[in-house]
Amino acid sequence: MAGRVVRNIERASPEVIDGLAAAGVATVHEAQGRTGLLGPSMRPIWPGARVAGSAITISAPPGDNWMIHVAIELIRPGDILILAPTGPSDHGYFGDLLATSVMARGCRGLVIEAGVRDVRDLKEMGFPVWSKAIWAQGTIKGTLGDVNIPIVCAGQAVEAGDVVVADDDGVCIVRRAEAAAVLEKARAREANEAEKRARFQAGELGMDIYGFREELEKLGLRYE
Amino acid sequence: MAGRVVRNIERASPEVIDGLAAAGVATVHEAQGRTGLLGPSMRPIWPGARVAGSAITISAPPGDNWMIHVAIELIRPGDILILAPTGPSDHGYFGDLLATSVMARGCRGLVIEAGVRDVRDLKEMGFPVWSKAIWAQGTIKGTLGDVNIPIVCAGQAVEAGDVVVADDDGVCIVRRAEAAAVLEKARAREANEAEKRARFQAGELGMDIYGFREELEKLGLRYE
Amino acid sequence: MAGRVVRNIERASPEVIDGLAAAGVATVHEAQGRTGLLGPSMRPIWPGARVAGSAITISAPPGDNWMIHVAIELIRPGDILILAPTGPSDHGYFGDLLATSVMARGCRGLVIEAGVRDVRDLKEMGFPVWSKAIWAQGTIKGTLGDVNIPIVCAGQAVEAGDVVVADDDGVCIVRRAEAAAVLEKARAREANEAEKRARFQAGELGMDIYGFREELEKLGLRYE
Amino acid sequence: MAGRVVRNIERASPEVIDGLAAAGVATVHEAQGRTGLLGPSMRPIWPGARVAGSAITISAPPGDNWMIHVAIELIRPGDILILAPTGPSDHGYFGDLLATSVMARGCRGLVIEAGVRDVRDLKEMGFPVWSKAIWAQGTIKGTLGDVNIPIVCAGQAVEAGDVVVADDDGVCIVRRAEAAAVLEKARAREANEAEKRARFQAGELGMDIYGFREELEKLGLRYE
Amino acid sequence: MAGRVVRNIERASPEVIDGLAAAGVATVHEAQGRTGLLGPSMRPIWPGARVAGSAITISAPPGDNWMIHVAIELIRPGDILILAPTGPSDHGYFGDLLATSVMARGCRGLVIEAGVRDVRDLKEMGFPVWSKAIWAQGTIKGTLGDVNIPIVCAGQAVEAGDVVVADDDGVCIVRRAEAAAVLEKARAREANEAEKRARFQAGELGMDIYGFREELEKLGLRYE
Amino acid sequence: MAGRVVRNIERASPEVIDGLAAAGVATVHEAQGRTGLLGPSMRPIWPGARVAGSAITISAPPGDNWMIHVAIELIRPGDILILAPTGPSDHGYFGDLLATSVMARGCRGLVIEAGVRDVRDLKEMGFPVWSKAIWAQGTIKGTLGDVNIPIVCAGQAVEAGDVVVADDDGVCIVRRAEAAAVLEKARAREANEAEKRARFQAGELGMDIYGFREELEKLGLRYE
């Protein structure tokens, strides 16, 4: 039954987390073998943010934001709250007062498969949120949920302490134990992309760079 | 049958309406007991506007914007048009020409459970719209609807003369007769929030400010 | 079976294409008798762009972007890529590397009934995209599609060489053979609108300008 | 604030209600001027039922079915429960135990803009439900709602005592005070339809029966 | 502009059409290279029907069914009506009276990217419909559309006289000129499937029948 | 990277699995603390089936059903296939041939967050499927996925060997290790419900049986 709160979780190293933020969602997702993405319904409430942090996971009833208060106490600087409701909800679980509170604890952002409100304030405060809805509808504080247990958010399994990477392309989860290895692959990928970018800018074609012509012909591609 | 137009409606006082605009959607919605919100599909076509005005209600057939012309004649400075189609529609009922016309009459905005177009122009003109779609698809002028009768817009019942409050969090309806009382409660709420905000900024926790610990423990919250 | 690529297509004249871009989607759509629009799910990834170009059509399997590489070779300055997957897909078919490549060929934009990624980069590069999703999910290169054959994109039939017009109101297709005639009608429409705009600004009503009163009364409109 | 329960409501006469059930949703909707329909997301959980009854209205929090228990006490034989959540919900508010209870009170059906469960049992019991979801997800009993106050269900305003008519075409609301007049019009409509049906069966065309040819020609219909 | 009606269209031979009906949607779709399907939102209003017929295409305004009357006159025995609205619509364009009329003309079914009503009657009459909605909401007769011109229905281009094949798996379009060739391939496919079915029933595996093991191993499949 | 296949998995005992099937989804879901449900978009393709089995999990690319063939070899009598695509897909991954094959291996059903086809055949064969779409669109066999690794299907984490319970109310997952304990609670729950059902049939009210009156009054419920 609901009501479990895990106080102490392990986190990846700050350097790795910041490196993953710099790499961004698309690169990190590719670097770890095209896994880890939340679904495309999760969108930033304002454009341009790019963050990474350790997941504080929250499972909450639809339309009930009580567990956010429980979770705030567990935030350490660099963490990101990630909330999945136990049933579909567009309610506004989070607004400027809660943002004030979590920012005071060093929280870097919120990922929520539900709604938020006070979005003009949140933008002015520079607090980034990825949500599936923006809606002023209030929530109650009536029923228990869980904090720092495994959840599924927007189709992706997340454990407390996993690294949450988020930017305008969406949200990606990196397993804590794999974070350093993924960062290494992401950097290799970026180096490779820089070289490719220069060749594309010079007018070279992917057909030639990647040698696609022969392969496509074998599969039956035909020009008319 | 359709075709009813009510010319004269009562409106709330301008001071109350402007006060509600300043309070914003989330606060007004809470102040009146968490009622009055339109559904989360209603989104601003450009961010940052915050307005309130008296509702001129329009019921129109899908893909037919004729009744907007009928409604424009009834606009007084400070009014907001709110339109619900009689069947689902994404058509662009409203563009820059109609915006020019309603702005000349002092209209403060449009709320429409359908589509609009010329949105780049509307943004440049500073005319705010909350809609469920942006689409260039044109409308006809062929069938009667109604103006200033009770409608249901995005799941919310609205009567002519009710106060429409809208910002980036969505759209909220305040009954005309309750507007002054709701404003009073909204102001009390804002005062209370200012005090809370200071405490949150100082690092205090909602768990302590609101005294949640004991209550949660009784319900069975357990730390691991 | 898939695998057809048509190398040479006819295009409308550059002057006509640029004229249609200047007119914009809503005006062009009206000028050609309210036809040609893609559905309202197609949205710009950043606001403010207004472009037109000759369609390079792409039919691609869901989650497979190989045919974009095939298409790039066929781009001439002024073209726009328009891609329809053979089944629903939100995958990110296109990012900053491909944008670098197509911009080097003079491509003016991308219309895609699927997803794109690296959207912050695309915005900085000034490359406009209209898509139904933004999602970092990667694609494979495994299966043939077609290039420059007739497709259906977001409910609209498109042929290679048709003129694609796109702005914040959506995307409109103009048949290549009709492009010059449509431009003429669009300009006539704009002239007419300028005159109407001035009258609306002066406070005149559409009810009077268009002579609606008598017509509405005959249909049974009644004032209370 | 929530928590209001209106014990005594007025109802239409049983003869009128049964007459409206016999006429069915499409006919009743037409007879009252094409108003009163709930949105198309409301579907029967099993096909073939056709019922009408007096509305017991319920406003309930998302995922909380406590108010159904409050409402059951107020059911009189021939009533229909109609529930709108205060925020979107797919939870299963209602199953075979509650169906047993409401059938013991003479309830004729349930209309709910949320989910239900035990649908195989409900079908075997012959208890008809119109809902927007079928889902086993359970609800809590934690927060107050209201009973027999005005609600908006699937886009339609409903008051306690209004007549709810439901069949495979959806759900239609008839105002209590207008029920007798609507029934009369519905019967006239049915008589007219019977005559039309015979002519259609004999191969006559609507073009001739309704005299559309001249009207269409005037509007510009042209044969090729 | 709208208002075009093409009286005379060419049709495939009755034997070919009936052969395609017998093959069914999935087989026909495969036989013609996985093309021609309408989107998955198109569902039968009752299960079990399997039909094919020549397309009478209708383009109609949202919520306006006038053009169906125009189309009925053009129906020959064995035809199927297929309607696409010019904007999204869930309205009930078609009910038991129109079904009576089209059945008297030998029509085999209706495919409509909008709504229908009287579905219990339609089922009793044995008239099959594939639609995206069931809704009693009535339509008007106010604006011109077109009949027997090319349309796009649920994402698929359709021309008058194309063969429409429909069953519980959805709706597939076969170009008139290709219908005989597609039927031949469909029959070859069925013969092949019968042999495969016997082997599967005997417990053979697709891995062995199709020789997948080596191919998968090369791509890197690994057992643990 | 994709391509992992786990051959040997542990399963719950057949008696426990069959017991969970008999209890049904709603009861099992309640018995394990309201967890484990897949989302409400997962619907049976024909009504009335109620099954349980051990999960053979499949992760497959969108529109690619190759991994189903890999999985079939691993089926033991009593198993259920459960497939999640790596990106949203409505493609028909599964039809009558594959059903023949899996039934020959003793498979009890399929749960798939994508589409299936040949649904009339599947119904006649008595093979139950829960899917989010029915669509004839074919799939390819081109890319690796995984079998018997942890997946997320319709929002629910599933591991190979977990018990899948499915009926008309949806699909519920029971952890293998907890299956026996959940069954015990489900049976206790059923006994309790039988007693309650009798009291409800006799006309007793939930308000009295559960003692809600006092609790509701304290929260502020008021009768008018």
Short mmCIF file of C-alpha atoms in Angstrom, two decimals, chain A residues 25-27 29-30 34 37-40 42-43 47-50 168-170 189 193-194 196-197 200-208 210 212-213 215-216 219-224, chain C residues 1-8 66-67 69-70 72-74 90 96-98 100-101 104-105 116-121 123 133-146:
data_model
loop_
_atom_site.label_atom_id
_atom_site.label_comp_id
_atom_site.label_asym_id
_atom_site.label_seq_id
_atom_site.Cartn_x
_atom_site.Cartn_y
_atom_site.Cartn_z
CA VAL A 25 18.68 14.97 -24.40
CA ALA A 26 19.10 13.85 -28.03
CA THR A 27 22.80 13.09 -27.65
CA HIS A 29 19.52 9.25 -25.64
CA GLU A 30 21.60 8.14 -28.63
CA ARG A 34 18.21 4.94 -27.87
CA LEU A 37 13.08 8.77 -23.21
CA LEU A 38 9.81 9.88 -21.71
CA GLY A 39 6.95 10.14 -24.22
CA PRO A 40 6.45 13.17 -26.50
CA MET A 42 6.05 15.89 -21.94
CA ARG A 43 6.83 19.46 -22.97
CA PRO A 47 11.72 27.16 -24.09
CA GLY A 48 15.49 27.13 -23.76
CA ALA A 49 16.19 25.36 -20.48
CA ARG A 50 18.67 22.47 -20.42
CA ASP A 168 13.50 21.42 -25.47
CA ASP A 169 13.58 17.92 -27.05
CA GLY A 170 12.00 16.27 -24.02
CA ARG A 189 29.38 11.17 -30.19
CA GLU A 193 29.13 15.09 -34.90
CA ALA A 194 31.34 18.16 -35.02
CA LYS A 196 30.21 15.58 -39.66
CA ARG A 197 28.74 19.05 -39.26
CA PHE A 200 27.69 18.89 -44.26
CA GLN A 201 28.27 22.64 -44.15
CA ALA A 202 30.76 22.23 -46.97
CA GLY A 203 28.02 20.63 -49.04
CA GLU A 204 28.95 16.98 -48.75
CA LEU A 205 26.03 14.56 -48.78
CA GLY A 206 25.09 11.94 -46.21
CA MET A 207 24.67 9.58 -49.16
CA ASP A 208 28.43 9.84 -49.69
CA TYR A 210 27.83 7.30 -44.90
CA PHE A 212 24.41 4.68 -48.50
CA ARG A 213 24.26 4.42 -52.29
CA GLU A 215 23.22 -0.40 -49.79
CA LEU A 216 20.08 1.34 -51.05
CA LEU A 219 17.48 -3.07 -51.43
CA GLY A 220 15.88 -2.01 -54.70
CA LEU A 221 15.96 1.79 -54.75
CA ARG A 222 15.33 2.92 -58.30
CA TYR A 223 15.58 6.39 -59.87
CA GLU A 224 13.16 7.61 -62.55
CA MET C 1 6.43 -1.50 -53.75
CA ALA C 2 8.43 1.26 -52.12
CA GLY C 3 11.79 2.42 -53.48
CA ARG C 4 10.82 4.90 -56.19
CA VAL C 5 12.76 8.16 -56.53
CA VAL C 6 11.79 10.74 -59.12
CA ARG C 7 14.83 12.87 -59.89
CA ASN C 8 13.45 15.67 -62.00
CA TRP C 66 16.81 7.00 -44.48
CA MET C 67 14.82 8.54 -47.32
CA HIS C 69 19.24 11.42 -47.14
CA VAL C 70 18.03 10.29 -50.56
CA ILE C 72 18.64 15.87 -49.92
CA GLU C 73 20.53 15.17 -53.11
CA LEU C 74 17.50 16.34 -55.08
CA ASP C 90 6.30 10.77 -33.29
CA ASP C 96 20.72 19.77 -36.40
CA LEU C 97 23.05 17.67 -38.58
CA LEU C 98 20.43 17.11 -41.26
CA THR C 100 23.06 21.75 -41.65
CA SER C 101 23.05 19.54 -44.72
CA ALA C 104 23.83 23.94 -47.43
CA ARG C 105 21.63 22.92 -50.39
CA VAL C 116 11.90 16.40 -34.95
CA ARG C 117 14.65 17.02 -32.38
CA ASP C 118 17.49 19.44 -31.60
CA VAL C 119 14.81 22.10 -31.77
CA ARG C 120 16.82 24.66 -29.82
CA ASP C 121 19.59 24.33 -32.40
CA LYS C 123 15.75 27.74 -33.90
CA ALA C 133 5.67 16.35 -32.46
CA ILE C 134 8.97 17.30 -30.87
CA TRP C 135 10.75 14.24 -29.55
CA ALA C 136 14.34 13.11 -29.22
CA GLN C 137 13.54 9.47 -30.06
CA GLY C 138 16.01 8.37 -32.74
CA THR C 139 15.27 6.70 -36.05
CA ILE C 140 16.87 3.83 -37.94
CA LYS C 141 17.98 3.51 -41.55
CA GLY C 142 16.63 0.12 -42.55
CA THR C 143 13.77 0.25 -45.03
CA LEU C 144 13.01 1.89 -48.38
CA GLY C 145 10.47 4.65 -48.90
CA ASP C 146 9.84 6.92 -51.87
#
